[in-house]
Coordinates of C-alpha atoms and ligand atoms in Angstrom, one line a residue:
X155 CA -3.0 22.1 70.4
X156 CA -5.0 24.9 72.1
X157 CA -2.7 28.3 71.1
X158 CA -4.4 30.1 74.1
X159 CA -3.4 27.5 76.6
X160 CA -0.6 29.3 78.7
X161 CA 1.8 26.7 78.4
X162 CA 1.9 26.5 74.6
X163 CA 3.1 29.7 74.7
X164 CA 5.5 30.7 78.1
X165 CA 8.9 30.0 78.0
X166 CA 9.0 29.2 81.4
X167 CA 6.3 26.3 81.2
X168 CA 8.3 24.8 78.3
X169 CA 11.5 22.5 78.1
X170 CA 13.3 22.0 81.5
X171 CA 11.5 25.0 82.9
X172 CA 8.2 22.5 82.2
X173 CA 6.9 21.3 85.4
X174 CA 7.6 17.5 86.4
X175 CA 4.0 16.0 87.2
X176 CA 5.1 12.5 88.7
X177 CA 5.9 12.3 92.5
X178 CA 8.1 9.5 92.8
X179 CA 10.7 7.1 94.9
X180 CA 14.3 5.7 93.5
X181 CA 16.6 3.9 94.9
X182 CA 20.0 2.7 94.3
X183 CA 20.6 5.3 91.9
X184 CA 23.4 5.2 89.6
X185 CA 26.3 6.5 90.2
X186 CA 29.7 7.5 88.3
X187 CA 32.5 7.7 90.5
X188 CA 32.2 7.5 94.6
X189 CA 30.3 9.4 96.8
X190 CA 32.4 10.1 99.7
X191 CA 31.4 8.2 103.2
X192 CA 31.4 11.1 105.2
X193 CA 28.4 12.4 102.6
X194 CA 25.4 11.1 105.1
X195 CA 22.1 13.3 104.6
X196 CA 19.7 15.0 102.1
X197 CA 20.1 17.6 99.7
X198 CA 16.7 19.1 99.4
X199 CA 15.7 21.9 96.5
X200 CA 12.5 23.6 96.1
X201 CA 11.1 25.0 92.9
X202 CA 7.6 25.8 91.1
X203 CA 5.9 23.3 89.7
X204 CA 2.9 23.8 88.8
X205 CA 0.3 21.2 89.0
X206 CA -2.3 23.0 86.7
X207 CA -2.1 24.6 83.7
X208 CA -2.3 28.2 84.9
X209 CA -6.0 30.0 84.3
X210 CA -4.1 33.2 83.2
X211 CA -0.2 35.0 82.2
X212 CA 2.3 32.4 84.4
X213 CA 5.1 34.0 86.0
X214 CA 7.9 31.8 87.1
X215 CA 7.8 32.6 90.6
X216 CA 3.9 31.1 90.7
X217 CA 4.4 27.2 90.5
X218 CA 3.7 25.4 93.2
X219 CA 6.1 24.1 95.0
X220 CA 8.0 20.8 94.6
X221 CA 10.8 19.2 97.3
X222 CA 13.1 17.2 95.2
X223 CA 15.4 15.5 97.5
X224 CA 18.4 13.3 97.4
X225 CA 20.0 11.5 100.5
X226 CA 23.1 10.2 100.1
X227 CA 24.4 7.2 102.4
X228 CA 27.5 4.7 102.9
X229 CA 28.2 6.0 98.6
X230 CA 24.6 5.1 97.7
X231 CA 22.0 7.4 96.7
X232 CA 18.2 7.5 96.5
X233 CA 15.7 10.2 95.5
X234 CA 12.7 11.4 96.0
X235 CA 10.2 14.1 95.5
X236 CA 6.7 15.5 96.2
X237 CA 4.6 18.4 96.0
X238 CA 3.7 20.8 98.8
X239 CA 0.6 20.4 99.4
X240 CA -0.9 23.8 100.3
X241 CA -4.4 24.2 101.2
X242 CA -4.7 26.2 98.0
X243 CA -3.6 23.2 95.9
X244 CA -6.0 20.8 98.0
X245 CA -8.6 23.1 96.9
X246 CA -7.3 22.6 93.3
X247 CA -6.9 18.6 93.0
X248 CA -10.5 19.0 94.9
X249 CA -11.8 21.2 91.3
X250 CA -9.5 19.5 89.4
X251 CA -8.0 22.6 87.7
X252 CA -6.1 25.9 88.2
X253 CA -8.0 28.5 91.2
X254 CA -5.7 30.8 92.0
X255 CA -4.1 34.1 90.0
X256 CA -0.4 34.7 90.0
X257 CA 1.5 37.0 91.7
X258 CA 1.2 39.6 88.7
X259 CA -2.9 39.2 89.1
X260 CA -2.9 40.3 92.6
X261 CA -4.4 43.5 93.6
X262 CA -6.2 43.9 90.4
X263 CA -9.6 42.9 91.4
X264 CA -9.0 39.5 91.8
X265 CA -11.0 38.1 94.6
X266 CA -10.1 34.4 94.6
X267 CA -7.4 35.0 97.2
X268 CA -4.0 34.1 97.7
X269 CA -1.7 30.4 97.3
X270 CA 1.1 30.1 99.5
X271 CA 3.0 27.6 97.2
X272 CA 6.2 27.7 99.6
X273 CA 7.7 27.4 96.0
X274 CA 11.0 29.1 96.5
X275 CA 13.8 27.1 99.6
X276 CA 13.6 24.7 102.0
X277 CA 15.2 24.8 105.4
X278 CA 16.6 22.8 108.7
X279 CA 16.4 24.6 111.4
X280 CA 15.3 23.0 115.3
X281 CA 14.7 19.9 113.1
X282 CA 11.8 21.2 111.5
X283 CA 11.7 21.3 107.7
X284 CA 10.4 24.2 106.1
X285 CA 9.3 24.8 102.5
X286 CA 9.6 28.8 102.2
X287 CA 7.9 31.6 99.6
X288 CA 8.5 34.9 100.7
X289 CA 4.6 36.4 100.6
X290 CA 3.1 33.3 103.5
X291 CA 4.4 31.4 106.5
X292 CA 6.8 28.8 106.3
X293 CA 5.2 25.4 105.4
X294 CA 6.2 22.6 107.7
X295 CA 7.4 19.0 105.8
X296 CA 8.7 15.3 107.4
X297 CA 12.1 15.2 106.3
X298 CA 12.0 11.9 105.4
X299 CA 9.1 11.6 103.5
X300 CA 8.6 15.1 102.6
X301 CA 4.9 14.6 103.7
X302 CA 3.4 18.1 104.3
X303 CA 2.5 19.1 108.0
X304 CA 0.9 22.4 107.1
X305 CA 1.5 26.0 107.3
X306 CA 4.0 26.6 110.2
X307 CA 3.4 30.2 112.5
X308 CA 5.5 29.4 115.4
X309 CA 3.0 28.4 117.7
X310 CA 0.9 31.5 116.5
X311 CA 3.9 33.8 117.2
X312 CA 4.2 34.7 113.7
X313 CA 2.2 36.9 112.1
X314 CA 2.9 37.8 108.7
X315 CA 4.6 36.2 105.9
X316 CA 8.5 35.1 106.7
X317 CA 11.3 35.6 103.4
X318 CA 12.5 32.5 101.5
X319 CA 16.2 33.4 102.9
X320 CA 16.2 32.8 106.5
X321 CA 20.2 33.3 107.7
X322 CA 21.0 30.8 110.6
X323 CA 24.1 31.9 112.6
X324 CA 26.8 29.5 113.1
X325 CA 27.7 30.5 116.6
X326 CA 24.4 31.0 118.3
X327 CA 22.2 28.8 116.0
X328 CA 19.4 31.3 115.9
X329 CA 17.2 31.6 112.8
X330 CA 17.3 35.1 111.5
X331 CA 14.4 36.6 109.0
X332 CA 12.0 39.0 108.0
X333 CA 9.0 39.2 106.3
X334 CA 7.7 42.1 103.9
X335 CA 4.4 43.7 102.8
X336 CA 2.9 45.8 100.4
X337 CA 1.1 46.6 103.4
X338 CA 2.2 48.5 106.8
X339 CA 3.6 47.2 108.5
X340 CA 6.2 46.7 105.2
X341 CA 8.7 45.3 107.0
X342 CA 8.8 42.9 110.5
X343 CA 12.1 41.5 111.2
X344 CA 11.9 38.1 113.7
X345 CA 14.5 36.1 115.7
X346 CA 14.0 32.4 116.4
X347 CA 16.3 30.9 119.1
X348 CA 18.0 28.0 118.6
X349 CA 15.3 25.8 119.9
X350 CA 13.0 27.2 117.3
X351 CA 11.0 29.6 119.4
X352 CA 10.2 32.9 117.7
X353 CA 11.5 35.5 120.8
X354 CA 11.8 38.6 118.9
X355 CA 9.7 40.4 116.3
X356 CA 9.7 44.1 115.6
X357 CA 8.4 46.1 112.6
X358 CA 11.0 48.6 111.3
X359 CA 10.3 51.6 109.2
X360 CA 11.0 52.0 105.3
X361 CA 11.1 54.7 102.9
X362 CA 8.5 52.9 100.8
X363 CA 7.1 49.0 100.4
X364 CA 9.5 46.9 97.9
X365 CA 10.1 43.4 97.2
X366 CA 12.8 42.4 99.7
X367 CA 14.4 38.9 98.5
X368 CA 17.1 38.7 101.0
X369 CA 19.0 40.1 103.5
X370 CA 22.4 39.7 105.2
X371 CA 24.1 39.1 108.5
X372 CA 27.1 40.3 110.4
X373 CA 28.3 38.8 113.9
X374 CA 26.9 42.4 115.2
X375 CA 24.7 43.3 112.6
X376 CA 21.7 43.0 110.3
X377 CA 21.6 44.6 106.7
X378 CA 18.2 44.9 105.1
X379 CA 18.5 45.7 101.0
X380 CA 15.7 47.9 99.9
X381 CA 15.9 48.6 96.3
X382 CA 13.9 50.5 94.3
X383 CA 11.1 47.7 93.2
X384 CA 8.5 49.6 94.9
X385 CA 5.4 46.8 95.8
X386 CA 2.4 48.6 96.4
X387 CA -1.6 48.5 95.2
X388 CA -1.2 51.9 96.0
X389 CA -1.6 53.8 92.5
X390 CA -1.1 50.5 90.4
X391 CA -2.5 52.2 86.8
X392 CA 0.2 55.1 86.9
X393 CA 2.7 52.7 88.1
X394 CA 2.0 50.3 85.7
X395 CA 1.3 47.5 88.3
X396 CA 1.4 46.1 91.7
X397 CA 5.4 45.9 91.3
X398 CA 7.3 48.4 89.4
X399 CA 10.8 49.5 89.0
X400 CA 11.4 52.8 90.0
X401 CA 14.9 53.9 89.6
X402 CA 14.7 57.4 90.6
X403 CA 14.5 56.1 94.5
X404 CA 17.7 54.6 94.3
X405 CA 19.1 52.1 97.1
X406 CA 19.0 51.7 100.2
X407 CA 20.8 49.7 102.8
X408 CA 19.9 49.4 105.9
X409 CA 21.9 48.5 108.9
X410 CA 21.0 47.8 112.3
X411 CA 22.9 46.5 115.7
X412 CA 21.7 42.5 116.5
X413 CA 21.0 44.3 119.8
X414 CA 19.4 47.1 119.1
X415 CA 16.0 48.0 117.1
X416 CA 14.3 49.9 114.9
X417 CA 15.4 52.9 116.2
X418 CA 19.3 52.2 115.5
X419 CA 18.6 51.5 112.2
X420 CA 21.0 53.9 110.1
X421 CA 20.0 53.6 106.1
X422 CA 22.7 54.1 103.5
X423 CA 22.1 55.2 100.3
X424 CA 23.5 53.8 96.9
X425 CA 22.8 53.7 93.1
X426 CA 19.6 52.0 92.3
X427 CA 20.1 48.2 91.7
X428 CA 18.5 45.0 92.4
X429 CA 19.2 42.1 94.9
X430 CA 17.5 38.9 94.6
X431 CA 20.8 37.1 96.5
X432 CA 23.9 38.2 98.5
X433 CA 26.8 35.9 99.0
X434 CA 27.5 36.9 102.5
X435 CA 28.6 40.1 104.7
X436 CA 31.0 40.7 107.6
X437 CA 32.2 43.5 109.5
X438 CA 35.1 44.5 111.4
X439 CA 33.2 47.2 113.6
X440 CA 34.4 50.0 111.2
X441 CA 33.0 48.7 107.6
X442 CA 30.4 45.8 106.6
X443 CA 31.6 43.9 103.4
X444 CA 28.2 42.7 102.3
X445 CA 28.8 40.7 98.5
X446 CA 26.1 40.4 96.3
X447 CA 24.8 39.5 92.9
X448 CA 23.5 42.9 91.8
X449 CA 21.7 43.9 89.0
X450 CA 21.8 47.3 87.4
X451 CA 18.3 47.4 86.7
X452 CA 15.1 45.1 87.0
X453 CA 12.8 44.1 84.5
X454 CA 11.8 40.8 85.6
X455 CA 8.3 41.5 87.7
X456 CA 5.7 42.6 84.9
X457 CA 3.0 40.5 82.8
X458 CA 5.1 41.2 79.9
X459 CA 8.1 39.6 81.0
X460 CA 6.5 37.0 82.5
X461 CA 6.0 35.5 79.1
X462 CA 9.2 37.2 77.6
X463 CA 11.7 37.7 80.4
X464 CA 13.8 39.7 78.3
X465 CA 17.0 38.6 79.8
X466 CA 20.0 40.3 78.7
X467 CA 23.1 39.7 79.6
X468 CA 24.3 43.2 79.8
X469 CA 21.3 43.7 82.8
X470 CA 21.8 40.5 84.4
X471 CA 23.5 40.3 88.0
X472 CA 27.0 40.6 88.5
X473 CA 29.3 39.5 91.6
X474 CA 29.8 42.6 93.5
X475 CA 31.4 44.1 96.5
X476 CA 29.7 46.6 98.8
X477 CA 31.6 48.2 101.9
X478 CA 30.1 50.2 104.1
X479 CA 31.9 52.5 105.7
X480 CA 30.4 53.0 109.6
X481 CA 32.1 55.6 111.0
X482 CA 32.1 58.0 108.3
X483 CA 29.2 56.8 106.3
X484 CA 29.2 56.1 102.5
X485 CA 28.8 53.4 100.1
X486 CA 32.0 52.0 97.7
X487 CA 30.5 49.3 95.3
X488 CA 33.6 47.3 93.5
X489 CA 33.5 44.2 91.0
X490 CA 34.7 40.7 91.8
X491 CA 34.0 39.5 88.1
X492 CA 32.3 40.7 84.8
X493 CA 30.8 37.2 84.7
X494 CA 26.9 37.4 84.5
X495 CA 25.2 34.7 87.3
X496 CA 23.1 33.9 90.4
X497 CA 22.6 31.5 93.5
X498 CA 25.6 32.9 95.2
X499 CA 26.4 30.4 98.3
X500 CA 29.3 30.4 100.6
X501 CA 30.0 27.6 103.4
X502 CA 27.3 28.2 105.8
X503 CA 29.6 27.9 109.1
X504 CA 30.9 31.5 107.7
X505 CA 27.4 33.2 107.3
X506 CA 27.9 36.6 108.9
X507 CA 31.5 35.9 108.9
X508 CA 34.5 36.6 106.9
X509 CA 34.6 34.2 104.1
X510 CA 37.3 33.6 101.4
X511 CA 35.5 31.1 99.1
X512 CA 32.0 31.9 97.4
X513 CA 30.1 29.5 94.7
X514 CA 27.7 30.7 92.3
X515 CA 26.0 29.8 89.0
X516 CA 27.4 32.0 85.9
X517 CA 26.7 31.8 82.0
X518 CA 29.0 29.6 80.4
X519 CA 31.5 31.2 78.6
X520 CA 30.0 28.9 75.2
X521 CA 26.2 29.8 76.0
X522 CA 24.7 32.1 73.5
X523 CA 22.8 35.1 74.3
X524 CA 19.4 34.2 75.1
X525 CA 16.0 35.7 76.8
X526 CA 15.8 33.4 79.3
X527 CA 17.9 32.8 82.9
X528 CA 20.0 30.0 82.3
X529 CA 23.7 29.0 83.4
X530 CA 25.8 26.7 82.9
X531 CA 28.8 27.2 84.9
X532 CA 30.2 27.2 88.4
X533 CA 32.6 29.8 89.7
X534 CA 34.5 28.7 92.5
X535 CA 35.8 32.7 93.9
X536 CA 39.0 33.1 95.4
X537 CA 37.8 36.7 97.1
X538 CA 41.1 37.1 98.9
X539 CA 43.0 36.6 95.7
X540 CA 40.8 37.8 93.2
X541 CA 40.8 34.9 91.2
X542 CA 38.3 31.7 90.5
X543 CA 38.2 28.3 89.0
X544 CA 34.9 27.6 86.4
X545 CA 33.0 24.3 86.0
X546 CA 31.3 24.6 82.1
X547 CA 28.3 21.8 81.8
X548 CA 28.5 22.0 78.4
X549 CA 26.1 24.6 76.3
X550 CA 22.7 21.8 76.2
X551 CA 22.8 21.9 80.4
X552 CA 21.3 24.0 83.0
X553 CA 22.9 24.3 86.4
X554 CA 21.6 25.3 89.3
X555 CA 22.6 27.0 92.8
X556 CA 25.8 25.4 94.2
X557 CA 25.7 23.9 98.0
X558 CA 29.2 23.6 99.6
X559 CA 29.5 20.6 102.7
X560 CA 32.2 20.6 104.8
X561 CA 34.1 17.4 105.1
X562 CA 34.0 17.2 108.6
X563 CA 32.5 20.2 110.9
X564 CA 36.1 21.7 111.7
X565 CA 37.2 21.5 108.6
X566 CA 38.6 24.3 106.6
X567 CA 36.5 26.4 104.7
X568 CA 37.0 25.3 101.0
X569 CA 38.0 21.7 102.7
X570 CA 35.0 19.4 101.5
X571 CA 32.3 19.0 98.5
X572 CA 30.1 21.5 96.5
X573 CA 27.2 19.8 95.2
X574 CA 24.9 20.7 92.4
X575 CA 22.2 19.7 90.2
X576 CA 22.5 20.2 86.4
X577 CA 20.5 19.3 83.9
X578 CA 21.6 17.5 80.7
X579 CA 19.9 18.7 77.3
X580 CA 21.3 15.5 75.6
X581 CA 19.7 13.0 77.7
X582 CA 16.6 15.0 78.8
X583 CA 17.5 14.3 82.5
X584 CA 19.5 15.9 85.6
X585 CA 22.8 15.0 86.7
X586 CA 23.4 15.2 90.7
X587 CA 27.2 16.3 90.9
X588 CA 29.7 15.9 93.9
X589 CA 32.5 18.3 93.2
X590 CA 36.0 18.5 95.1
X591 CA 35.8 22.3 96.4
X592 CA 39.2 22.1 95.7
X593 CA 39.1 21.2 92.6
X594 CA 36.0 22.5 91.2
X595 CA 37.0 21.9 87.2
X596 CA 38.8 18.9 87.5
X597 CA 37.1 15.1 87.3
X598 CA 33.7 15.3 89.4
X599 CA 33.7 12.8 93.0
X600 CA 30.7 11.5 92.3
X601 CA 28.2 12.1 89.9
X602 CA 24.5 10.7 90.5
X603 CA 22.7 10.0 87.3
X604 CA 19.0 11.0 87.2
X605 CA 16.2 8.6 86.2
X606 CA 14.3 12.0 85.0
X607 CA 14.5 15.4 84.9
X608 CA 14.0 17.9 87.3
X609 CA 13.2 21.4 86.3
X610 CA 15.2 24.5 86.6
X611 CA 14.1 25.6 90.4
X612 CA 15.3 27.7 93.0
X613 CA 16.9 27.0 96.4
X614 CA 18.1 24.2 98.6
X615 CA 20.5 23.0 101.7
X616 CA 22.5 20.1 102.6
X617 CA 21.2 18.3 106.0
X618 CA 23.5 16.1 107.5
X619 CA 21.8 13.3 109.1
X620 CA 22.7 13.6 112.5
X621 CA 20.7 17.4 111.7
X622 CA 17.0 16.1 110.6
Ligands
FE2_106 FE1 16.0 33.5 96.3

């Protein structure tokens, strides 16, 4: 053993987070219970994988991206994964090793360019698959055999990269994103109709260029989250890098009509935090409810936490409330729970809308402190109550973001099926779960058994077949 080989030595290239290096077919999976009939798609999750050992310090958010998908029909279930197959990692199987730096190597002198590992989600949306990573263009994939197509621009509409967290509205079925840049323009927001034509794209102004996860939707409105994770290779040695926290700047939210521009945008400020993930926002034309898992402070995004993430509980994100008050201005921020998680998801026919129920990943109330993200619970949140139901995996597991599908497309909002994918310590393999929303701690629907792991990734969506 090599003790300068990166993944001798980073946590996240090391048990579950290891990358899986088999692409692979299954069939007839086993199953423990009964998946329900009305189950008839593909869950799809993206995460990094990286297919090389790295040439230099690994940060989680480099791997290249792998599609793990399940599709479920008449209670069977079958699996099956690839990589994406960027250009960049062509290049690589060409040389037969590692080419590119990571995302904490760039802007330092590096010259060998820039991966777009569409590592991070993977969306339907005009029946085109796309493999996401916030700093490139989507990547295009057959949904079926997860083949990739190639970088996707919109018929050359797009220019720029396009966010991992796309928001598609229920009513209209237009794709909403943005892209940022540590370069002007820092910010281009972009419409795509329902069709999948990009019709709209317009730059809007910022105080300064940051690393903008996510963003969230209203029926009238759009909220951009600018925190104070300045992204810049402007002044990188007093800053201490190409990304660095910078409290003193505080927050930012910015709000702007669906039907105006740039020009309406009206930026409210708030205590410095950090946003990888809301749950959801509404308004009501007076305030925007906009919930979030927040962070008090970020230490995630420099070389030394990308071999030591640090993680604390005390710093990690907490399910929070923002309103925003529109006619007199003003931020109130208020806790739903003291619980420490991520991957908040609510039923997407109530993105933009009011929602009830939320889903996220939370540390298990029998997990130890540790230095690395890891949860093993799901919270099913009662928001109109105040109250929530928790799913514990056990303290060996690993869960990962919950998906809720509807049981039928009217049905209620908590009326159908969260699934999730956890990963059992004990038998070195993941566990596909169908969970009664309902009935989120009680005996599981269905739960797919595994043939291998599948490392602790990022983001994924349910696709009913009638969708792809
Ligand atoms: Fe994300």
């Amino acid at each position: 053993m090599n003790p300068a080989r990166e993944s001798e030595q980073n946590p996240f290239l090391r048990g579950n987070f290891a990358p899986w290096r088999l692409e692979g077919d299954a069939e007839d999976l086993e199953v423990v219970g009964r998946i329900p009939p009305e189950l008839d798609g593909t869950w799809y999750r993206n995460g990094p994988n990286p297919a090389y050992e790295p040439r230099g310090t690994y940060h989680w958010f480099d791997g290249d991206g792998m599609i793990h998908a399940i599709r479920l029909r008449d209670g069977r279930a079958s699996y099956r994964n690839r990589w994406v197959r960027s250009a960049g990692l062509a290049e690589e199987r060409t040389a037969g090793r590692a080419l590119y730096p990571g995302l904490l190597e760039m802007g330092g002198g590096e010259t060998a360019g820039f991966k777009n590992t569409a590592n991070t989600n993977v969306v339907l949306h005009a029946r085109r698959l796309l493999a996401l990573m916030e700093a490139a263009p989507p990547t295009e994939l057959d949904p079926v055999s997860l083949d990739t197509r190639g970088e996707y621009t919109f018929d050359g509409r797009l220019s720029g990269p396009m966010t991992a967290h796309p928001k598609i509205d229920p009513e209209t079925g237009e794709m909403l994103f943005f892209g940022y840049s540590p370069v002007p323009p820092f910010l281009q927001y972009h419409v795509a109709d329902r069709s999948g034509r990009l019709c709209r794209s317009e730059a809007i102004d910022v105080a300064w260029p940051s690393m903008m996860h996510d963003f969230a939707i209203t029926k009238n409105h759009v909220v951009f989250i600018l925190c104070p994770l300045v992204f810049s290779f402007e002044n990188m040695r007093e800053r201490g890098g190409a990304f660095s926290w910078e409290p003193e700047r505080g927050t930012r939210l910015g709000v702007m009509p669906r039907n105006g521009g740039n020009a309406d945008v009206r930026w409210f400020e708030t205590d410095p935090c950090y946003v990888f993930h809301p749950m959801n926002a509404y308004d009501d034309g007076r305030t925007i409810v906009l919930d979030v898992a927040r962070y008090d402070r970020l230490g995630f995004m420099t070389p030394k936490a990308a071999r030591d993430p640090g993680w604390r509980d005390a710093d990690a994100a907490r399910l929070q409330r923002w309103r925003l008050d529109l006619a007199g201005g003003g931020v109130t921020l208020t806790p739903h729970d003291d619980r420490s998680g991520e991957f908040p998801r609510v039923d997407e026919r109530r993105v933009g809308r009011p929602h009830r129920w939320g889903y996220m990943a939370v540390v298990g109330a029998d997990q130890a402190e540790e230095r690395m993200p890891r949860w093993t619970a799901i919270r099913r949140y009662d928001l109109a109550r105040g109250t929530f139901e928790t799913r514990a995996f056990g303290p060996a597991s690993g869960v990962g973001e919950p998906v809720f599908v509807p049981r039928r497309p009217d049905a209620a909002e908590d009326d159908g099926w969260v699934l999730c994918l956890a990963y059992d310590g004990d038998r070195n393999a993941s566990d596909f779960y169908v969970l009664d929303a309902r009935d989120v701690a009680g005996e599981p629907v269905a739960v797919v058994r595994l043939p291998h792991r599948i490392p602790y990734g990022f983001h994924g969506n349910w696709a009913a077949r009638t969708a792809a």
